[in-house]
Amino acid sequence: MTTASPTKTPRREPRARTGARSSAEARIVRSIGEAIADRRLPPGTKLTEESLAEAFGVSRERVRKVLLLLAQRRVVTLIPNRGAFVAKPTPREAREVFEARRIVERAIMERLERLPRPLPADLLDRLRDHGALEDAAERDADRKAMIRLSGQFHLLLAEVAGNATLAGILTDLIDRSSLAIAAFERRSSHTCSADDHRRLIAALIGNRPGEATALMIDHLDEVERQLDLEAKTDARIDLKAIFADEPEPA
Ligand SMILES: [Zn+2]
């Protein structure tokens, strides 16, 4: 088997490189999602390949792949001959996103309510640990952390509910609702209330039938009610400055 060793090595290499590439792409997707959520990247911002490539220390080709992926998720809009822009949802799209979230998150809450009681200790720990992080961010008035943690709270519930497909759909919907919130919030307020999240955690632990699900629907209604679906956004954004403290690629 003289061919065994020469074929083995090159075969393994591209696989390793593919893994590295996709994790770098995942990192950029996450960073852009967080920048949208905490309003550093408002809807309509032009995303130039060159600036993003420099900001993240990656090739323009890799940036292009990320932008395509975000366009498929409707977080980014690609306009021929003009480039990529942070998507600017219409009021109708904003309402659709919240309607979709109510459907998906109702299903997630119903799954959680069906879990045997008492809830497993590791699940209780995760809920309480998350609640403590949100409390601390609120105490420190750390707006960036509050926004990041409030999105993570919804994803944590999706994850522990044990339906990865629903969790994947919710990940996209949360990025799109961040866009809707950024485009249409009435004032620069924090939209997901830590207080609501505390009540949700207590309801899940307490297990009065239907209570946690009803609270989640009220919570999403309240977030949507805070939107002014007539508002407009316009800003000039320096991509390199926004991502200046991104870590160097590994
Ligand atoms: Zn929330």
PDB file of C-alpha atoms and ligand atoms in Angstrom:
ATOM      1  CA  MET A   1       0.000   0.000   0.000  1.00  0.00           C
ATOM      2  CA  THR A   2       2.435   2.616  -1.137  1.00  0.00           C
ATOM      3  CA  THR A   3      -0.324   5.156  -1.708  1.00  0.00           C
ATOM      4  CA  ALA A   4      -1.645   4.971   1.845  1.00  0.00           C
ATOM      5  CA  SER A   5       0.612   7.510   3.431  1.00  0.00           C
ATOM      6  CA  PRO A   6       0.653  10.186   0.695  1.00  0.00           C
ATOM      7  CA  THR A   7      -3.149  10.165   0.413  1.00  0.00           C
ATOM      8  CA  LYS A   8      -3.782  10.180   4.147  1.00  0.00           C
ATOM      9  CA  THR A   9      -1.982  13.393   4.977  1.00  0.00           C
ATOM     10  CA  PRO A  10      -3.484  15.728   2.364  1.00  0.00           C
ATOM     11  CA  ARG A  11      -6.921  14.303   3.117  1.00  0.00           C
ATOM     12  CA  ARG A  12      -6.729  15.232   6.771  1.00  0.00           C
ATOM     13  CA  GLU A  13      -5.425  18.742   6.132  1.00  0.00           C
ATOM     14  CA  PRO A  14      -8.313  20.224   4.167  1.00  0.00           C
ATOM     15  CA  ARG A  15     -10.702  18.893   6.802  1.00  0.00           C
ATOM     16  CA  ALA A  16      -8.830  20.694   9.563  1.00  0.00           C
ATOM     17  CA  ARG A  17      -8.759  23.867   7.503  1.00  0.00           C
ATOM     18  CA  THR A  18     -12.482  23.628   6.811  1.00  0.00           C
ATOM     19  CA  GLY A  19     -13.119  23.383  10.559  1.00  0.00           C
ATOM     20  CA  ALA A  20     -10.977  26.429  11.250  1.00  0.00           C
ATOM     21  CA  ARG A  21     -12.697  28.342   8.474  1.00  0.00           C
ATOM     22  CA  SER A  22     -16.198  27.591   9.665  1.00  0.00           C
ATOM     23  CA  SER A  23     -15.364  28.484  13.268  1.00  0.00           C
ATOM     24  CA  ALA A  24     -13.899  31.824  12.109  1.00  0.00           C
ATOM     25  CA  GLU A  25     -17.073  32.393  10.113  1.00  0.00           C
ATOM     26  CA  ALA A  26     -19.223  31.474  13.121  1.00  0.00           C
ATOM     27  CA  ARG A  27     -17.246  33.971  15.216  1.00  0.00           C
ATOM     28  CA  ILE A  28     -17.862  36.772  12.700  1.00  0.00           C
ATOM     29  CA  VAL A  29     -21.573  35.887  12.433  1.00  0.00           C
ATOM     30  CA  ARG A  30     -21.839  36.018  16.237  1.00  0.00           C
ATOM     31  CA  SER A  31     -19.965  39.332  16.485  1.00  0.00           C
ATOM     32  CA  ILE A  32     -22.163  40.926  13.836  1.00  0.00           C
ATOM     33  CA  GLY A  33     -25.297  39.539  15.559  1.00  0.00           C
ATOM     34  CA  GLU A  34     -24.173  41.057  18.884  1.00  0.00           C
ATOM     35  CA  ALA A  35     -23.313  44.397  17.248  1.00  0.00           C
ATOM     36  CA  ILE A  36     -26.806  44.486  15.736  1.00  0.00           C
ATOM     37  CA  ALA A  37     -28.416  43.582  19.062  1.00  0.00           C
ATOM     38  CA  ASP A  38     -26.613  46.261  21.079  1.00  0.00           C
ATOM     39  CA  ARG A  39     -27.236  48.922  18.378  1.00  0.00           C
ATOM     40  CA  ARG A  40     -23.631  49.427  17.255  1.00  0.00           C
ATOM     41  CA  LEU A  41     -24.764  48.325  13.775  1.00  0.00           C
ATOM     42  CA  PRO A  42     -28.140  49.915  12.985  1.00  0.00           C
ATOM     43  CA  PRO A  43     -30.374  48.630  10.186  1.00  0.00           C
ATOM     44  CA  GLY A  44     -29.288  49.941   6.791  1.00  0.00           C
ATOM     45  CA  THR A  45     -25.560  50.123   7.667  1.00  0.00           C
ATOM     46  CA  LYS A  46     -23.366  49.340   4.664  1.00  0.00           C
ATOM     47  CA  LEU A  47     -21.129  46.339   5.323  1.00  0.00           C
ATOM     48  CA  THR A  48     -18.049  46.753   3.145  1.00  0.00           C
ATOM     49  CA  GLU A  49     -16.094  43.557   2.579  1.00  0.00           C
ATOM     50  CA  GLU A  50     -12.796  45.381   2.832  1.00  0.00           C
ATOM     51  CA  SER A  51     -13.461  46.965   6.249  1.00  0.00           C
ATOM     52  CA  LEU A  52     -14.869  43.764   7.704  1.00  0.00           C
ATOM     53  CA  ALA A  53     -11.917  41.725   6.356  1.00  0.00           C
ATOM     54  CA  GLU A  54      -9.519  44.176   8.032  1.00  0.00           C
ATOM     55  CA  ALA A  55     -11.537  44.354  11.246  1.00  0.00           C
ATOM     56  CA  PHE A  56     -11.633  40.565  11.663  1.00  0.00           C
ATOM     57  CA  GLY A  57      -8.219  39.830  10.115  1.00  0.00           C
ATOM     58  CA  VAL A  58      -9.660  37.455   7.508  1.00  0.00           C
ATOM     59  CA  SER A  59      -9.805  37.341   3.709  1.00  0.00           C
ATOM     60  CA  ARG A  60     -12.469  39.162   1.724  1.00  0.00           C
ATOM     61  CA  GLU A  61     -13.542  35.764   0.400  1.00  0.00           C
ATOM     62  CA  ARG A  62     -14.348  34.659   3.924  1.00  0.00           C
ATOM     63  CA  VAL A  63     -16.248  37.871   4.618  1.00  0.00           C
ATOM     64  CA  ARG A  64     -18.247  37.307   1.420  1.00  0.00           C
ATOM     65  CA  LYS A  65     -19.247  33.824   2.648  1.00  0.00           C
ATOM     66  CA  VAL A  66     -20.385  35.258   5.974  1.00  0.00           C
ATOM     67  CA  LEU A  67     -22.425  37.947   4.225  1.00  0.00           C
ATOM     68  CA  LEU A  68     -24.087  35.324   2.017  1.00  0.00           C
ATOM     69  CA  LEU A  69     -24.955  33.259   5.071  1.00  0.00           C
ATOM     70  CA  LEU A  70     -26.409  36.312   6.833  1.00  0.00           C
ATOM     71  CA  ALA A  71     -28.355  37.182   3.684  1.00  0.00           C
ATOM     72  CA  GLN A  72     -29.913  33.704   3.686  1.00  0.00           C
ATOM     73  CA  ARG A  73     -30.965  34.390   7.280  1.00  0.00           C
ATOM     74  CA  ARG A  74     -32.360  37.796   6.199  1.00  0.00           C
ATOM     75  CA  VAL A  75     -30.109  39.629   8.629  1.00  0.00           C
ATOM     76  CA  VAL A  76     -28.206  41.187   5.728  1.00  0.00           C
ATOM     77  CA  THR A  77     -29.549  42.485   2.409  1.00  0.00           C
ATOM     78  CA  LEU A  78     -27.378  42.084  -0.710  1.00  0.00           C
ATOM     79  CA  ILE A  79     -28.038  44.679  -3.403  1.00  0.00           C
ATOM     80  CA  PRO A  80     -26.443  44.042  -6.828  1.00  0.00           C
ATOM     81  CA  ASN A  81     -23.718  46.597  -7.682  1.00  0.00           C
ATOM     82  CA  ARG A  82     -24.156  48.298  -4.312  1.00  0.00           C
ATOM     83  CA  GLY A  83     -23.053  45.698  -1.794  1.00  0.00           C
ATOM     84  CA  ALA A  84     -24.223  44.346   1.554  1.00  0.00           C
ATOM     85  CA  PHE A  85     -26.292  46.215   4.135  1.00  0.00           C
ATOM     86  CA  VAL A  86     -27.640  45.382   7.576  1.00  0.00           C
ATOM     87  CA  ALA A  87     -31.247  44.459   6.788  1.00  0.00           C
ATOM     88  CA  LYS A  88     -33.828  47.147   7.411  1.00  0.00           C
ATOM     89  CA  PRO A  89     -37.054  45.383   8.309  1.00  0.00           C
ATOM     90  CA  THR A  90     -40.381  46.879   7.308  1.00  0.00           C
ATOM     91  CA  PRO A  91     -43.081  47.277   9.992  1.00  0.00           C
ATOM     92  CA  ARG A  92     -44.836  44.278   8.446  1.00  0.00           C
ATOM     93  CA  GLU A  93     -41.691  42.129   8.703  1.00  0.00           C
ATOM     94  CA  ALA A  94     -41.217  43.259  12.309  1.00  0.00           C
ATOM     95  CA  ARG A  95     -44.761  42.107  13.185  1.00  0.00           C
ATOM     96  CA  GLU A  96     -44.195  38.817  11.344  1.00  0.00           C
ATOM     97  CA  VAL A  97     -41.003  38.147  13.300  1.00  0.00           C
ATOM     98  CA  PHE A  98     -42.786  38.663  16.631  1.00  0.00           C
ATOM     99  CA  GLU A  99     -45.708  36.517  15.511  1.00  0.00           C
ATOM    100  CA  ALA A 100     -43.234  33.753  14.592  1.00  0.00           C
ATOM    101  CA  ARG A 101     -41.473  34.137  17.949  1.00  0.00           C
ATOM    102  CA  ARG A 102     -44.774  33.743  19.826  1.00  0.00           C
ATOM    103  CA  ILE A 103     -45.457  30.497  17.958  1.00  0.00           C
ATOM    104  CA  VAL A 104     -41.961  29.058  18.403  1.00  0.00           C
ATOM    105  CA  GLU A 105     -41.544  30.178  22.016  1.00  0.00           C
ATOM    106  CA  ARG A 106     -45.012  28.945  22.998  1.00  0.00           C
ATOM    107  CA  ALA A 107     -43.960  25.501  21.762  1.00  0.00           C
ATOM    108  CA  ILE A 108     -40.692  25.774  23.687  1.00  0.00           C
ATOM    109  CA  MET A 109     -42.476  26.781  26.910  1.00  0.00           C
ATOM    110  CA  GLU A 110     -45.018  23.991  26.534  1.00  0.00           C
ATOM    111  CA  ARG A 111     -42.172  21.482  26.217  1.00  0.00           C
ATOM    112  CA  LEU A 112     -40.569  22.927  29.373  1.00  0.00           C
ATOM    113  CA  GLU A 113     -43.866  22.775  31.255  1.00  0.00           C
ATOM    114  CA  ARG A 114     -44.163  19.084  30.379  1.00  0.00           C
ATOM    115  CA  LEU A 115     -40.792  18.209  31.952  1.00  0.00           C
ATOM    116  CA  PRO A 116     -41.102  15.975  35.029  1.00  0.00           C
ATOM    117  CA  ARG A 117     -41.054  17.847  38.368  1.00  0.00           C
ATOM    118  CA  PRO A 118     -39.048  18.701  40.305  1.00  0.00           C
ATOM    119  CA  LEU A 119     -36.847  19.968  37.468  1.00  0.00           C
ATOM    120  CA  PRO A 120     -33.401  18.324  37.281  1.00  0.00           C
ATOM    121  CA  ALA A 121     -30.808  20.069  39.477  1.00  0.00           C
ATOM    122  CA  ASP A 122     -28.504  20.946  36.563  1.00  0.00           C
ATOM    123  CA  LEU A 123     -31.365  22.656  34.714  1.00  0.00           C
ATOM    124  CA  LEU A 124     -32.339  24.617  37.846  1.00  0.00           C
ATOM    125  CA  ASP A 125     -28.700  25.660  38.258  1.00  0.00           C
ATOM    126  CA  ARG A 126     -28.507  26.921  34.676  1.00  0.00           C
ATOM    127  CA  LEU A 127     -31.714  28.941  35.016  1.00  0.00           C
ATOM    128  CA  ARG A 128     -30.656  30.431  38.354  1.00  0.00           C
ATOM    129  CA  ASP A 129     -27.094  31.144  37.176  1.00  0.00           C
ATOM    130  CA  HIS A 130     -28.480  32.965  34.171  1.00  0.00           C
ATOM    131  CA  GLY A 131     -30.903  34.924  36.361  1.00  0.00           C
ATOM    132  CA  ALA A 132     -27.979  35.947  38.598  1.00  0.00           C
ATOM    133  CA  LEU A 133     -25.998  37.188  35.566  1.00  0.00           C
ATOM    134  CA  GLU A 134     -28.935  39.294  34.374  1.00  0.00           C
ATOM    135  CA  ASP A 135     -29.399  40.695  37.898  1.00  0.00           C
ATOM    136  CA  ALA A 136     -25.703  41.640  38.057  1.00  0.00           C
ATOM    137  CA  ALA A 137     -25.776  43.307  34.628  1.00  0.00           C
ATOM    138  CA  GLU A 138     -28.862  45.264  35.686  1.00  0.00           C
ATOM    139  CA  ARG A 139     -27.241  46.287  38.990  1.00  0.00           C
ATOM    140  CA  ASP A 140     -24.135  47.508  37.141  1.00  0.00           C
ATOM    141  CA  ALA A 141     -26.335  49.220  34.507  1.00  0.00           C
ATOM    142  CA  ASP A 142     -24.242  47.330  31.908  1.00  0.00           C
ATOM    143  CA  ARG A 143     -26.524  47.861  28.932  1.00  0.00           C
ATOM    144  CA  LYS A 144     -24.429  45.823  26.502  1.00  0.00           C
ATOM    145  CA  ALA A 145     -24.376  42.824  28.848  1.00  0.00           C
ATOM    146  CA  MET A 146     -28.124  43.173  29.534  1.00  0.00           C
ATOM    147  CA  ILE A 147     -28.931  43.029  25.829  1.00  0.00           C
ATOM    148  CA  ARG A 148     -26.600  40.072  25.207  1.00  0.00           C
ATOM    149  CA  LEU A 149     -27.923  38.158  28.242  1.00  0.00           C
ATOM    150  CA  SER A 150     -31.572  38.800  27.418  1.00  0.00           C
ATOM    151  CA  GLY A 151     -31.137  37.151  24.002  1.00  0.00           C
ATOM    152  CA  GLN A 152     -29.217  34.312  25.613  1.00  0.00           C
ATOM    153  CA  PHE A 153     -32.061  33.740  28.090  1.00  0.00           C
ATOM    154  CA  HIS A 154     -34.496  32.900  25.284  1.00  0.00           C
ATOM    155  CA  LEU A 155     -31.914  30.668  23.601  1.00  0.00           C
ATOM    156  CA  LEU A 156     -31.164  28.920  26.899  1.00  0.00           C
ATOM    157  CA  LEU A 157     -34.857  28.016  27.289  1.00  0.00           C
ATOM    158  CA  ALA A 158     -34.907  26.727  23.689  1.00  0.00           C
ATOM    159  CA  GLU A 159     -31.820  24.641  24.300  1.00  0.00           C
ATOM    160  CA  VAL A 160     -33.000  23.038  27.542  1.00  0.00           C
ATOM    161  CA  ALA A 161     -36.428  22.358  26.020  1.00  0.00           C
ATOM    162  CA  GLY A 162     -34.577  19.796  23.910  1.00  0.00           C
ATOM    163  CA  ASN A 163     -35.770  20.544  20.356  1.00  0.00           C
ATOM    164  CA  ALA A 164     -32.684  21.609  18.372  1.00  0.00           C
ATOM    165  CA  THR A 165     -34.787  22.513  15.321  1.00  0.00           C
ATOM    166  CA  LEU A 166     -36.887  24.993  17.310  1.00  0.00           C
ATOM    167  CA  ALA A 167     -33.701  26.338  18.914  1.00  0.00           C
ATOM    168  CA  GLY A 168     -32.163  26.891  15.451  1.00  0.00           C
ATOM    169  CA  ILE A 169     -35.256  28.698  14.179  1.00  0.00           C
ATOM    170  CA  LEU A 170     -35.298  30.865  17.314  1.00  0.00           C
ATOM    171  CA  THR A 171     -31.615  31.832  16.846  1.00  0.00           C
ATOM    172  CA  ASP A 172     -32.498  33.405  13.484  1.00  0.00           C
ATOM    173  CA  LEU A 173     -35.670  35.000  14.840  1.00  0.00           C
ATOM    174  CA  ILE A 174     -33.786  36.599  17.744  1.00  0.00           C
ATOM    175  CA  ASP A 175     -31.284  38.256  15.366  1.00  0.00           C
ATOM    176  CA  ARG A 176     -34.181  39.481  13.243  1.00  0.00           C
ATOM    177  CA  SER A 177     -36.098  40.772  16.250  1.00  0.00           C
ATOM    178  CA  SER A 178     -32.931  42.626  17.330  1.00  0.00           C
ATOM    179  CA  LEU A 179     -33.087  44.339  13.935  1.00  0.00           C
ATOM    180  CA  ALA A 180     -36.772  45.139  14.374  1.00  0.00           C
ATOM    181  CA  ILE A 181     -36.120  46.529  17.860  1.00  0.00           C
ATOM    182  CA  ALA A 182     -33.163  48.607  16.621  1.00  0.00           C
ATOM    183  CA  ALA A 183     -35.255  49.955  13.743  1.00  0.00           C
ATOM    184  CA  PHE A 184     -38.452  50.688  15.619  1.00  0.00           C
ATOM    185  CA  GLU A 185     -37.928  51.069  19.362  1.00  0.00           C
ATOM    186  CA  ARG A 186     -39.665  54.176  20.691  1.00  0.00           C
ATOM    187  CA  ARG A 187     -36.843  55.380  22.910  1.00  0.00           C
ATOM    188  CA  SER A 188     -33.414  54.056  23.719  1.00  0.00           C
ATOM    189  CA  SER A 189     -34.743  51.712  26.373  1.00  0.00           C
ATOM    190  CA  HIS A 190     -33.881  48.177  27.281  1.00  0.00           C
ATOM    191  CA  THR A 191     -36.592  46.101  25.652  1.00  0.00           C
ATOM    192  CA  CYS A 192     -36.387  42.666  27.317  1.00  0.00           C
ATOM    193  CA  SER A 193     -37.060  43.206  30.998  1.00  0.00           C
ATOM    194  CA  ALA A 194     -34.922  41.252  33.481  1.00  0.00           C
ATOM    195  CA  ASP A 195     -37.943  41.394  35.773  1.00  0.00           C
ATOM    196  CA  ASP A 196     -40.035  39.438  33.245  1.00  0.00           C
ATOM    197  CA  HIS A 197     -37.225  36.887  32.957  1.00  0.00           C
ATOM    198  CA  ARG A 198     -37.139  36.490  36.754  1.00  0.00           C
ATOM    199  CA  ARG A 199     -40.906  35.823  36.765  1.00  0.00           C
ATOM    200  CA  LEU A 200     -40.500  33.319  33.921  1.00  0.00           C
ATOM    201  CA  ILE A 201     -37.832  31.397  35.820  1.00  0.00           C
ATOM    202  CA  ALA A 202     -39.986  31.387  38.980  1.00  0.00           C
ATOM    203  CA  ALA A 203     -43.001  30.155  36.989  1.00  0.00           C
ATOM    204  CA  LEU A 204     -40.987  27.326  35.435  1.00  0.00           C
ATOM    205  CA  ILE A 205     -39.780  26.241  38.861  1.00  0.00           C
ATOM    206  CA  GLY A 206     -43.225  26.661  40.450  1.00  0.00           C
ATOM    207  CA  ASN A 207     -44.991  24.728  37.696  1.00  0.00           C
ATOM    208  CA  ARG A 208     -48.546  26.038  37.809  1.00  0.00           C
ATOM    209  CA  PRO A 209     -49.905  24.627  34.547  1.00  0.00           C
ATOM    210  CA  GLY A 210     -49.805  27.111  31.675  1.00  0.00           C
ATOM    211  CA  GLU A 211     -48.398  29.963  33.774  1.00  0.00           C
ATOM    212  CA  ALA A 212     -44.901  30.047  32.255  1.00  0.00           C
ATOM    213  CA  THR A 213     -46.261  29.809  28.703  1.00  0.00           C
ATOM    214  CA  ALA A 214     -48.742  32.634  29.311  1.00  0.00           C
ATOM    215  CA  LEU A 215     -45.990  34.793  30.840  1.00  0.00           C
ATOM    216  CA  MET A 216     -43.778  34.239  27.780  1.00  0.00           C
ATOM    217  CA  ILE A 217     -46.542  35.334  25.402  1.00  0.00           C
ATOM    218  CA  ASP A 218     -47.194  38.446  27.559  1.00  0.00           C
ATOM    219  CA  HIS A 219     -43.453  39.142  27.594  1.00  0.00           C
ATOM    220  CA  LEU A 220     -43.152  38.978  23.783  1.00  0.00           C
ATOM    221  CA  ASP A 221     -46.315  41.097  23.395  1.00  0.00           C
ATOM    222  CA  GLU A 222     -44.768  43.714  25.680  1.00  0.00           C
ATOM    223  CA  VAL A 223     -41.503  43.801  23.702  1.00  0.00           C
ATOM    224  CA  GLU A 224     -43.473  44.243  20.470  1.00  0.00           C
ATOM    225  CA  ARG A 225     -45.660  46.952  22.058  1.00  0.00           C
ATOM    226  CA  GLN A 226     -42.532  49.002  22.735  1.00  0.00           C
ATOM    227  CA  LEU A 227     -41.916  49.353  19.005  1.00  0.00           C
ATOM    228  CA  ASP A 228     -42.939  52.438  17.077  1.00  0.00           C
ATOM    229  CA  LEU A 229     -43.561  51.054  13.637  1.00  0.00           C
ATOM    230  CA  GLU A 230     -43.239  54.489  12.028  1.00  0.00           C
ATOM    231  CA  ALA A 231     -39.704  55.253  13.184  1.00  0.00           C
ATOM    232  CA  LYS A 232     -36.758  55.706  10.841  1.00  0.00           C
ATOM    233  CA  THR A 233     -33.046  55.154  11.341  1.00  0.00           C
ATOM    234  CA  ASP A 234     -30.069  56.648   9.604  1.00  0.00           C
ATOM    235  CA  ALA A 235     -26.442  56.675  10.698  1.00  0.00           C
ATOM    236  CA  ARG A 236     -22.890  56.628   9.442  1.00  0.00           C
ATOM    237  CA  ILE A 237     -21.011  53.784  11.002  1.00  0.00           C
ATOM    238  CA  ASP A 238     -17.275  53.093  11.101  1.00  0.00           C
ATOM    239  CA  LEU A 239     -16.985  49.299  10.845  1.00  0.00           C
ATOM    240  CA  LYS A 240     -13.315  49.254  11.773  1.00  0.00           C
ATOM    241  CA  ALA A 241     -13.933  51.279  14.935  1.00  0.00           C
ATOM    242  CA  ILE A 242     -16.868  49.059  15.965  1.00  0.00           C
ATOM    243  CA  PHE A 243     -14.856  45.860  15.723  1.00  0.00           C
ATOM    244  CA  ALA A 244     -11.558  47.401  16.870  1.00  0.00           C
ATOM    245  CA  ASP A 245     -11.264  45.186  19.949  1.00  0.00           C
ATOM    246  CA  GLU A 246     -12.087  41.907  18.202  1.00  0.00           C
ATOM    247  CA  PRO A 247      -9.504  39.257  19.135  1.00  0.00           C
ATOM    248  CA  GLU A 248      -6.922  38.331  16.504  1.00  0.00           C
ATOM    249  CA  PRO A 249      -7.796  35.164  14.549  1.00  0.00           C
ATOM    250  CA  ALA A 250      -6.302  32.052  16.145  1.00  0.00           C
TER     251      ALA A 250
HETATM  252 ZN    ZN B   1     -36.941  38.330  27.077  1.00  0.00          ZN
END
